[in-house]
Short mmCIF file of C-alpha atoms in Angstrom, two decimals:
data_model
loop_
_atom_site.label_atom_id
_atom_site.label_comp_id
_atom_site.label_asym_id
_atom_site.label_seq_id
_atom_site.Cartn_x
_atom_site.Cartn_y
_atom_site.Cartn_z
CA UNK O 813 -14.79 6.92 -30.73
CA UNK O 814 -15.72 9.94 -32.84
CA UNK O 815 -15.51 12.60 -30.12
CA UNK O 816 -13.62 15.86 -30.54
CA UNK O 817 -10.97 16.15 -27.85
CA UNK O 818 -9.23 18.96 -26.08
CA UNK O 819 -6.15 17.91 -24.10
CA UNK O 820 -4.77 20.40 -21.59
CA UNK O 821 -1.17 19.99 -20.44
CA UNK O 822 -0.64 23.49 -19.06
CA UNK O 823 -2.18 25.34 -16.13
CA UNK O 824 -5.60 26.96 -16.58
CA UNK O 825 -6.38 30.02 -14.44
CA UNK O 826 -9.74 31.39 -13.39
CA UNK O 827 -9.50 33.75 -16.37
CA UNK O 828 -9.94 30.68 -18.59
CA UNK O 829 -7.83 29.32 -21.42
CA UNK O 830 -6.16 32.62 -22.22
CA UNK O 831 -8.08 32.99 -25.49
CA UNK O 832 -10.18 35.86 -26.78
CA UNK O 833 -13.80 35.47 -25.70
CA UNK O 834 -14.97 34.83 -29.26
CA UNK O 835 -12.34 32.15 -29.83
CA UNK O 836 -13.12 30.48 -26.51
CA UNK O 837 -16.81 30.33 -27.43
CA UNK O 838 -15.91 28.91 -30.83
CA UNK O 839 -13.75 26.25 -29.21
CA UNK O 840 -16.46 25.40 -26.68
CA UNK O 841 -18.84 24.55 -29.54
CA UNK O 842 -16.40 21.97 -30.88
CA UNK O 843 -15.38 20.13 -27.71
CA UNK O 844 -16.80 16.75 -26.72
CA UNK O 845 -14.13 15.47 -24.33
CA UNK O 846 -11.65 17.31 -22.10
CA UNK O 847 -8.52 15.62 -20.76
CA UNK O 848 -6.66 17.49 -18.04
CA UNK O 849 -3.08 16.39 -17.38
CA UNK O 850 -1.67 19.69 -16.11
CA UNK O 851 0.28 19.39 -12.86
CA UNK O 852 3.38 20.35 -10.98
CA UNK O 853 4.91 17.12 -9.73
CA UNK O 854 7.62 18.55 -7.47
CA UNK O 855 7.24 16.94 -4.05
CA UNK O 856 8.47 20.11 -2.32
CA UNK O 857 6.82 22.72 -4.53
CA UNK O 858 5.76 26.07 -3.03
CA UNK O 859 2.30 25.60 -1.51
CA UNK O 860 0.79 28.54 -3.38
CA UNK O 861 2.15 27.35 -6.73
CA UNK O 862 1.08 23.72 -6.22
CA UNK O 863 -2.35 24.77 -4.98
CA UNK O 864 -2.89 27.06 -7.98
CA UNK O 865 -1.97 24.34 -10.49
CA UNK O 866 -2.99 21.05 -8.87
CA UNK O 867 -6.02 22.10 -6.82
CA UNK O 868 -7.60 25.09 -8.55
CA UNK O 869 -6.43 24.37 -12.10
CA UNK O 870 -8.74 21.38 -12.76
CA UNK O 871 -11.78 23.29 -11.51
CA UNK O 872 -10.99 26.28 -13.73
CA UNK O 873 -10.91 23.91 -16.69
CA UNK O 874 -14.13 22.26 -15.51
CA UNK O 875 -15.78 25.69 -15.57
CA UNK O 876 -14.80 26.00 -19.22
CA UNK O 877 -16.17 22.48 -19.77
CA UNK O 878 -19.56 23.53 -18.44
CA UNK O 879 -19.69 26.11 -21.24
CA UNK O 880 -19.27 23.38 -23.87
CA UNK O 881 -22.78 22.39 -25.02
CA UNK O 882 -21.63 19.03 -26.41
CA UNK O 883 -19.32 18.01 -23.57
CA UNK O 884 -19.60 14.28 -22.93
CA UNK O 885 -16.72 13.71 -20.53
CA UNK O 886 -14.17 15.47 -18.33
CA UNK O 887 -11.19 13.17 -17.75
CA UNK O 888 -8.65 14.14 -15.11
CA UNK O 889 -5.18 12.59 -14.80
CA UNK O 890 -4.24 12.36 -11.14
CA UNK O 891 -1.90 9.99 -9.25
CA UNK O 892 -2.51 6.87 -7.18
CA UNK O 893 -0.53 8.53 -4.39
CA UNK O 894 -3.37 10.94 -3.66
CA UNK O 895 -4.25 8.18 -1.20
CA UNK O 896 -1.63 9.68 1.06
CA UNK O 897 -0.49 7.73 4.10
CA UNK O 898 -3.18 5.08 3.84
CA UNK O 899 -1.91 1.51 4.14
CA UNK O 900 -3.02 -1.92 2.99
CA UNK O 901 -5.23 -2.46 -0.04
CA UNK O 902 -6.57 0.88 -1.27
CA UNK O 903 -9.74 0.78 -3.35
CA UNK O 904 -10.69 3.01 -6.28
CA UNK O 905 -12.86 5.43 -4.35
CA UNK O 906 -13.35 9.15 -4.92
CA UNK O 907 -12.69 11.75 -2.23
CA UNK O 908 -15.65 13.39 -0.49
CA UNK O 909 -15.12 17.13 -0.06
CA UNK O 910 -12.79 18.09 2.82
CA UNK O 911 -11.54 14.56 3.49
CA UNK O 912 -8.68 14.41 6.00
CA UNK O 913 -6.86 11.07 5.83
CA UNK O 914 -5.52 11.67 9.35
CA UNK O 915 -9.02 11.12 10.71
CA UNK O 916 -9.14 7.62 9.22
CA UNK O 917 -6.60 6.27 11.72
CA UNK O 918 -6.81 8.54 14.76
CA UNK O 919 -8.99 6.04 16.67
CA UNK O 920 -10.99 8.39 18.82
CA UNK O 921 -8.41 11.15 19.08
CA UNK O 922 -9.23 14.77 18.26
CA UNK O 923 -10.11 15.12 14.58
CA UNK O 924 -8.06 17.19 12.15
CA UNK O 925 -10.64 18.95 10.05
CA UNK O 926 -9.72 19.91 6.49
CA UNK O 927 -11.49 22.76 4.71
CA UNK O 928 -10.19 23.25 1.18
CA UNK O 929 -11.56 26.78 0.90
CA UNK O 930 -9.86 27.72 4.17
CA UNK O 931 -6.59 26.48 2.69
CA UNK O 932 -7.05 29.11 -0.04
CA UNK O 933 -7.57 31.79 2.62
CA UNK O 934 -4.49 30.56 4.51
CA UNK O 935 -2.31 30.91 1.40
CA UNK O 936 -3.69 34.35 0.57
CA UNK O 937 -3.10 35.54 4.13
CA UNK O 938 0.49 34.38 3.98
CA UNK O 939 1.01 36.07 0.62
CA UNK O 940 -0.24 39.37 2.07
CA UNK O 941 2.26 39.27 4.96
CA UNK O 942 5.19 40.18 2.75
CA UNK O 943 6.53 42.49 5.46
CA UNK O 944 7.27 39.41 7.55
CA UNK O 945 8.69 37.54 4.55
CA UNK O 946 6.08 34.84 5.13
CA UNK O 947 5.58 34.40 1.39
CA UNK O 948 9.20 33.55 0.64
CA UNK O 949 9.82 30.37 -1.32
CA UNK O 950 11.21 28.53 1.70
CA UNK O 951 8.29 29.45 3.94
CA UNK O 952 5.75 28.52 1.28
CA UNK O 953 7.44 25.16 0.85
CA UNK O 954 7.39 24.58 4.61
CA UNK O 955 3.72 25.54 4.80
CA UNK O 956 2.76 23.05 2.10
CA UNK O 957 4.62 20.22 3.80
CA UNK O 958 3.15 21.09 7.21
CA UNK O 959 -0.42 21.18 5.90
CA UNK O 960 0.07 17.92 4.02
CA UNK O 961 1.45 16.07 7.06
CA UNK O 962 -1.28 17.49 9.30
CA UNK O 963 -3.98 15.89 7.16
CA UNK O 964 -2.31 12.58 6.29
CA UNK O 965 -0.41 13.18 3.04
CA UNK O 966 3.32 12.73 2.56
CA UNK O 967 4.07 15.94 0.64
CA UNK O 968 2.66 19.04 -1.03
CA UNK O 969 2.34 17.39 -4.44
CA UNK O 970 -0.06 14.60 -3.50
CA UNK O 971 -1.95 16.77 -0.99
CA UNK O 972 -2.78 19.42 -3.59
CA UNK O 973 -3.65 16.74 -6.18
CA UNK O 974 -6.05 15.14 -3.70
CA UNK O 975 -7.75 18.48 -2.99
CA UNK O 976 -8.05 18.96 -6.76
CA UNK O 977 -9.98 15.69 -6.93
CA UNK O 978 -12.21 16.82 -4.06
CA UNK O 979 -13.11 20.04 -5.80
CA UNK O 980 -13.82 18.26 -9.09
CA UNK O 981 -16.21 15.88 -7.37
CA UNK O 982 -17.89 18.72 -5.50
CA UNK O 983 -18.21 21.15 -8.42
CA UNK O 984 -18.87 18.83 -11.37
CA UNK O 985 -22.67 19.10 -11.31
CA UNK O 986 -23.98 16.87 -14.10
CA UNK O 987 -20.70 16.65 -15.97
CA UNK O 988 -19.50 13.04 -16.38
CA UNK O 989 -16.05 12.78 -14.77
CA UNK O 990 -13.39 10.08 -14.90
CA UNK O 991 -10.31 10.28 -12.68
CA UNK O 992 -7.31 8.22 -13.80
CA UNK O 993 -4.75 7.54 -11.06
CA UNK O 994 -1.51 5.99 -12.34
CA UNK O 995 1.25 5.04 -9.93
CA UNK O 996 4.91 5.70 -10.89
CA UNK O 997 4.84 6.12 -14.67
CA UNK O 998 7.97 4.91 -16.46
CA UNK O 999 9.03 4.16 -20.04
CA UNK O 1000 6.68 2.60 -22.57
CA UNK O 1001 6.48 -1.18 -22.83
CA UNK O 1002 5.50 -1.35 -26.51
CA UNK O 1003 3.94 1.82 -27.96
CA UNK O 1004 4.88 3.90 -29.88
CA UNK O 1005 8.05 1.82 -29.36
CA UNK O 1006 9.54 0.12 -26.34
CA UNK O 1007 11.58 2.11 -23.84
CA UNK O 1008 10.43 5.57 -24.93
CA UNK O 1009 10.15 8.30 -22.32
CA UNK O 1010 10.36 12.07 -22.24
CA UNK O 1011 12.48 13.49 -19.45
CA UNK O 1012 13.73 11.85 -16.28
CA UNK O 1013 11.07 10.11 -14.22
CA UNK O 1014 11.00 9.36 -10.49
CA UNK O 1015 13.13 6.20 -10.56
CA UNK O 1016 15.68 7.36 -13.11
CA UNK O 1017 17.89 9.92 -11.30
CA UNK O 1018 18.90 7.24 -8.79
CA UNK O 1019 19.57 4.66 -11.51
CA UNK O 1020 21.73 7.13 -13.46
CA UNK O 1021 23.57 8.27 -10.33
CA UNK O 1022 24.31 4.66 -9.37
CA UNK O 1023 25.67 3.91 -12.83
CA UNK O 1024 27.93 6.96 -12.65
CA UNK O 1025 29.30 6.09 -9.23
CA UNK O 1026 27.47 8.88 -7.41
CA UNK O 1027 25.35 6.61 -5.20
CA UNK O 1028 25.95 3.04 -4.07
CA UNK O 1029 23.14 2.92 -1.50
CA UNK O 1030 19.42 3.59 -1.45
CA UNK O 1031 16.83 4.10 1.28
CA UNK O 1032 14.20 1.42 0.73
CA UNK O 1033 12.71 -1.66 2.35
CA UNK O 1034 14.33 -4.57 0.47
CA UNK O 1035 11.04 -6.48 0.67
CA UNK O 1036 8.98 -3.41 -0.11
CA UNK O 1037 7.22 -2.66 -3.39
CA UNK O 1038 7.81 0.02 -6.01
CA UNK O 1039 4.53 0.48 -7.84
CA UNK O 1040 5.56 1.08 -11.47
CA UNK O 1041 3.45 1.22 -14.62
CA UNK O 1042 4.60 1.66 -18.25
CA UNK O 1043 3.38 4.89 -19.83
CA UNK O 1044 1.64 3.22 -22.78
CA UNK O 1045 -0.55 1.19 -20.44
CA UNK O 1046 -1.69 4.42 -18.81
CA UNK O 1047 -2.52 5.90 -22.22
CA UNK O 1048 -4.37 2.77 -23.34
CA UNK O 1049 -6.44 2.64 -20.14
CA UNK O 1050 -7.24 6.33 -20.51
CA UNK O 1051 -8.49 5.83 -24.07
CA UNK O 1052 -10.62 2.87 -22.99
CA UNK O 1053 -12.13 4.91 -20.15
CA UNK O 1054 -12.94 7.74 -22.55
CA UNK O 1055 -14.71 5.36 -24.94
CA UNK O 1056 -16.73 3.75 -22.13
CA UNK O 1057 -17.78 6.79 -20.13
CA UNK O 1058 -18.38 9.49 -22.75
CA UNK O 1059 -21.97 10.58 -22.28
CA UNK O 1060 -22.44 8.40 -19.19
CA UNK O 1061 -23.35 10.18 -15.93
CA UNK O 1062 -21.38 9.87 -12.72
CA UNK O 1063 -17.80 9.96 -11.41
CA UNK O 1064 -15.55 6.93 -11.85
CA UNK O 1065 -12.02 6.33 -10.57
CA UNK O 1066 -9.44 4.08 -12.24
CA UNK O 1067 -6.20 3.27 -10.46
CA UNK O 1068 -3.48 1.96 -12.75
CA UNK O 1069 -0.73 0.28 -10.79
CA UNK O 1070 1.10 -2.98 -10.21
CA UNK O 1071 1.50 -3.34 -6.43
CA UNK O 1072 -1.50 -5.66 -5.93
CA UNK O 1073 -1.51 -7.79 -9.09
CA UNK O 1074 2.18 -7.83 -10.11
CA UNK O 1075 4.49 -6.24 -7.50
CA UNK O 1076 8.06 -5.20 -8.29
CA UNK O 1077 10.15 -5.82 -5.16
CA UNK O 1078 12.96 -3.35 -4.35
CA UNK O 1079 15.40 -6.17 -3.69
CA UNK O 1080 14.87 -7.51 -7.21
CA UNK O 1081 15.05 -4.03 -8.72
CA UNK O 1082 18.42 -3.46 -7.02
CA UNK O 1083 19.72 -6.74 -8.43
CA UNK O 1084 18.52 -5.88 -11.94
CA UNK O 1085 20.16 -2.47 -11.74
CA UNK O 1086 23.46 -3.99 -10.63
CA UNK O 1087 23.32 -6.65 -13.36
CA UNK O 1088 22.65 -4.03 -16.03
CA UNK O 1089 25.61 -1.82 -15.14
CA UNK O 1090 27.87 -4.81 -14.62
CA UNK O 1091 27.26 -5.86 -18.23
CA UNK O 1092 26.75 -2.37 -19.71
CA UNK O 1093 28.76 0.07 -17.57
CA UNK O 1094 28.91 3.81 -18.01
CA UNK O 1095 32.33 5.16 -18.93
CA UNK O 1096 34.25 8.05 -17.40
CA UNK O 1097 35.69 11.07 -19.23
CA UNK O 1098 38.65 8.91 -20.34
CA UNK O 1099 36.45 6.17 -21.74
CA UNK O 1100 37.21 3.79 -18.88
CA UNK O 1101 34.25 1.66 -17.65
CA UNK O 1102 32.96 2.64 -14.21
CA UNK O 1103 32.81 -0.39 -11.92
CA UNK O 1104 29.78 -0.21 -9.62
CA UNK O 1105 29.48 -2.33 -6.46
CA UNK O 1106 26.22 -4.06 -5.63
CA UNK O 1107 23.51 -1.56 -4.76
CA UNK O 1108 22.88 -1.56 -1.01
CA UNK O 1109 19.39 -1.02 0.42
CA UNK O 1110 18.90 0.41 3.92
CA UNK O 1111 15.72 0.41 5.99
CA UNK O 1112 16.66 3.37 8.21
CA UNK O 1113 18.21 6.78 7.66
CA UNK O 1114 20.91 6.44 10.32
CA UNK O 1115 22.46 3.35 8.72
CA UNK O 1116 22.12 4.95 5.29
CA UNK O 1117 23.88 8.14 6.39
CA UNK O 1118 26.67 6.26 8.16
CA UNK O 1119 27.26 4.13 5.07
CA UNK O 1120 27.29 7.22 2.85
CA UNK O 1121 29.75 8.98 5.12
CA UNK O 1122 32.17 6.06 5.24
CA UNK O 1123 31.89 5.19 1.56
CA UNK O 1124 31.32 8.56 -0.10
CA UNK O 1125 31.81 11.69 1.99
CA UNK O 1126 34.93 10.59 3.88
CA UNK O 1127 36.75 9.29 0.77
CA UNK O 1128 35.85 12.53 -1.04
CA UNK O 1129 37.36 14.57 1.77
CA UNK O 1130 40.50 12.46 1.52
CA UNK O 1131 40.55 12.86 -2.26
CA UNK O 1132 39.88 9.20 -2.87
CA UNK O 1133 36.34 9.03 -4.26
CA UNK O 1134 35.92 5.77 -6.14
CA UNK O 1135 35.28 6.92 -9.74
CA UNK O 1136 38.23 9.29 -9.59
CA UNK O 1137 40.59 7.30 -7.36
CA UNK O 1138 43.20 6.67 -10.06
CA UNK O 1139 42.70 9.77 -12.16
CA UNK O 1140 43.92 13.33 -12.01
CA UNK O 1141 41.02 15.74 -12.33
CA UNK O 1142 40.62 19.44 -11.83
CA UNK O 1143 39.42 20.86 -8.54
CA UNK O 1144 36.43 22.40 -10.35
CA UNK O 1145 35.32 19.05 -11.71
CA UNK O 1146 35.78 17.39 -8.32
CA UNK O 1147 33.65 20.11 -6.72
CA UNK O 1148 30.89 19.58 -9.30
CA UNK O 1149 31.04 15.85 -8.71
CA UNK O 1150 30.79 16.27 -4.93
CA UNK O 1151 27.85 18.65 -5.30
CA UNK O 1152 26.02 16.21 -7.58
CA UNK O 1153 26.58 13.35 -5.14
CA UNK O 1154 25.15 15.43 -2.28
CA UNK O 1155 22.10 16.34 -4.38
CA UNK O 1156 21.45 12.68 -5.11
CA UNK O 1157 21.65 11.83 -1.40
CA UNK O 1158 19.10 14.58 -0.69
CA UNK O 1159 16.85 13.24 -3.46
CA UNK O 1160 17.00 9.72 -2.05
CA UNK O 1161 15.79 11.00 1.33
CA UNK O 1162 12.94 12.96 -0.32
CA UNK O 1163 11.76 9.71 -1.92
CA UNK O 1164 11.55 7.93 1.44
CA UNK O 1165 7.71 8.18 1.80
CA UNK O 1166 7.43 6.35 -1.52
CA UNK O 1167 10.16 3.75 -1.02
CA UNK O 1168 8.58 2.73 2.30
CA UNK O 1169 4.99 3.16 1.13
CA UNK O 1170 2.60 0.75 2.88
CA UNK O 1171 -0.37 1.18 0.56
CA UNK O 1172 -1.18 -1.23 -2.28
CA UNK O 1173 -3.40 0.05 -5.07
CA UNK O 1174 -6.43 -2.04 -5.93
CA UNK O 1175 -7.21 -1.93 -9.67
CA UNK O 1176 -10.54 -3.77 -9.80
CA UNK O 1177 -12.20 -1.09 -11.93
CA UNK O 1178 -9.23 -1.04 -14.30
CA UNK O 1179 -9.26 -4.84 -14.65
CA UNK O 1180 -12.99 -4.75 -15.42
CA UNK O 1181 -12.39 -2.05 -18.02
CA UNK O 1182 -9.72 -4.21 -19.68
CA UNK O 1183 -11.98 -7.28 -19.66
CA UNK O 1184 -14.56 -5.37 -21.71
CA UNK O 1185 -12.16 -4.87 -24.63
CA UNK O 1186 -12.42 -7.12 -27.67
CA UNK O 1187 -9.56 -9.56 -28.38
CA UNK O 1188 -8.33 -7.27 -31.18
CA UNK O 1189 -8.43 -4.22 -28.88
CA UNK O 1190 -6.52 -6.08 -26.17
CA UNK O 1191 -3.86 -7.01 -28.71
CA UNK O 1192 -3.49 -3.45 -29.99
CA UNK O 1193 -4.24 -1.35 -26.90
CA UNK O 1194 -4.05 -3.68 -23.93
CA UNK O 1195 -3.14 -2.71 -20.36
CA UNK O 1196 -3.05 -6.06 -18.57
CA UNK O 1197 -0.70 -5.20 -15.71
CA UNK O 1198 -0.31 -8.79 -14.56
CA UNK O 1199 1.28 -9.68 -17.91
CA UNK O 1200 4.38 -7.52 -17.34
CA UNK O 1201 7.63 -9.45 -16.93
CA UNK O 1202 9.63 -7.06 -14.76
CA UNK O 1203 12.99 -8.69 -15.48
CA UNK O 1204 12.39 -8.30 -19.22
CA UNK O 1205 10.99 -4.79 -18.80
CA UNK O 1206 13.92 -3.46 -16.80
CA UNK O 1207 16.74 -5.24 -18.64
CA UNK O 1208 15.48 -5.03 -22.21
CA UNK O 1209 13.12 -2.05 -22.21
CA UNK O 1210 13.56 0.53 -19.47
CA UNK O 1211 17.33 0.67 -18.95
CA UNK O 1212 18.11 0.68 -22.70
CA UNK O 1213 15.36 3.28 -23.23
CA UNK O 1214 16.81 5.48 -20.51
CA UNK O 1215 20.17 5.47 -22.27
CA UNK O 1216 18.71 6.01 -25.74
CA UNK O 1217 15.92 8.55 -25.24
CA UNK O 1218 16.97 10.45 -22.12
CA UNK O 1219 20.76 10.27 -21.98
CA UNK O 1220 20.97 10.04 -25.78
CA UNK O 1221 24.09 7.97 -25.61
CA UNK O 1222 25.93 10.20 -23.14
CA UNK O 1223 27.59 7.58 -20.98
CA UNK O 1224 30.14 9.71 -19.14
CA UNK O 1225 30.21 10.90 -15.54
CA UNK O 1226 30.62 14.52 -16.61
CA UNK O 1227 26.88 15.08 -16.89
CA UNK O 1228 23.89 14.14 -14.75
#
């Protein structure tokens, strides 16, 4: 492609990149393409923190981009879930400034107007009221969730990411902008090698907990869809978008997901998870394989909580939790185990808006982008989502990669 690239993975404040003015000017002369991937991805992040990073951060970096005389493209990594509580087939459209998703389905009811700049004022006002402890972490988390739900988003993370997109579209001027929206990014399919990932992704804590006997049930519609995409496909699509749009005016959105063209059904995912741990079980601290029952899926929280109480909490209280039922362990270790199990249950409930998500991400722009690659480019850097064999990916790529690159061979129940 030939362009000089600056990739930003950390937050950028309104003071800029944190460099001396002379160095920032020197850098600006050399930059052709900016890729912004900075984000906080915690669903329940403090509203002020998430807003600073996810909403204001991209615009601060855009301001630096406007100082770059040779800038040909600003590429922003977002998430497909900025589409909030929309349902059905969701097209690759940008957000007009101050969009409130709530208004899209209120059918004549009073509108819920969103003003991004007023959200800034709301946060600042709350920060100033320290005498009333309004700016405590808990209150800031509650505020973010309340504002998100009011305007049609499921949590603070996707709400602040969506407002970041709005500001980019509004403030970009003549800067060419591409927004890449991947769905749930998991381990690589092929490059740099299959199964590679860094850190635990959205799906993985539940898979690990199930294998270690901490969770035998999950809140999800058995016939529902988990929109997953391998990380290398996201990278390849991003590179293709950079090559196509550098120097081209306008704002283009690419959604990279599988729910429309190649859906992974929760029921099948549960079966694959069970089959994996049946044939490759974790072992306990004594080296004994942990036998996991079939993973149960529940469509409502009441049934899920009753099942958990009867199969997890009650046996723990009676000292008969399954992984430890025939073993003598210390009270400290049992307490740690119980705490971990409770954390996993909480995490499962936090994921509910995603495990019952009714939206399906259209990828027409992404498919067109892939079709424009040469046969050699498709072979080396392809991102044809419909070609993924989910059985092969989970059994032979993702689960082994999770063990190798994240757990690093630690197959005991003593660590999460």
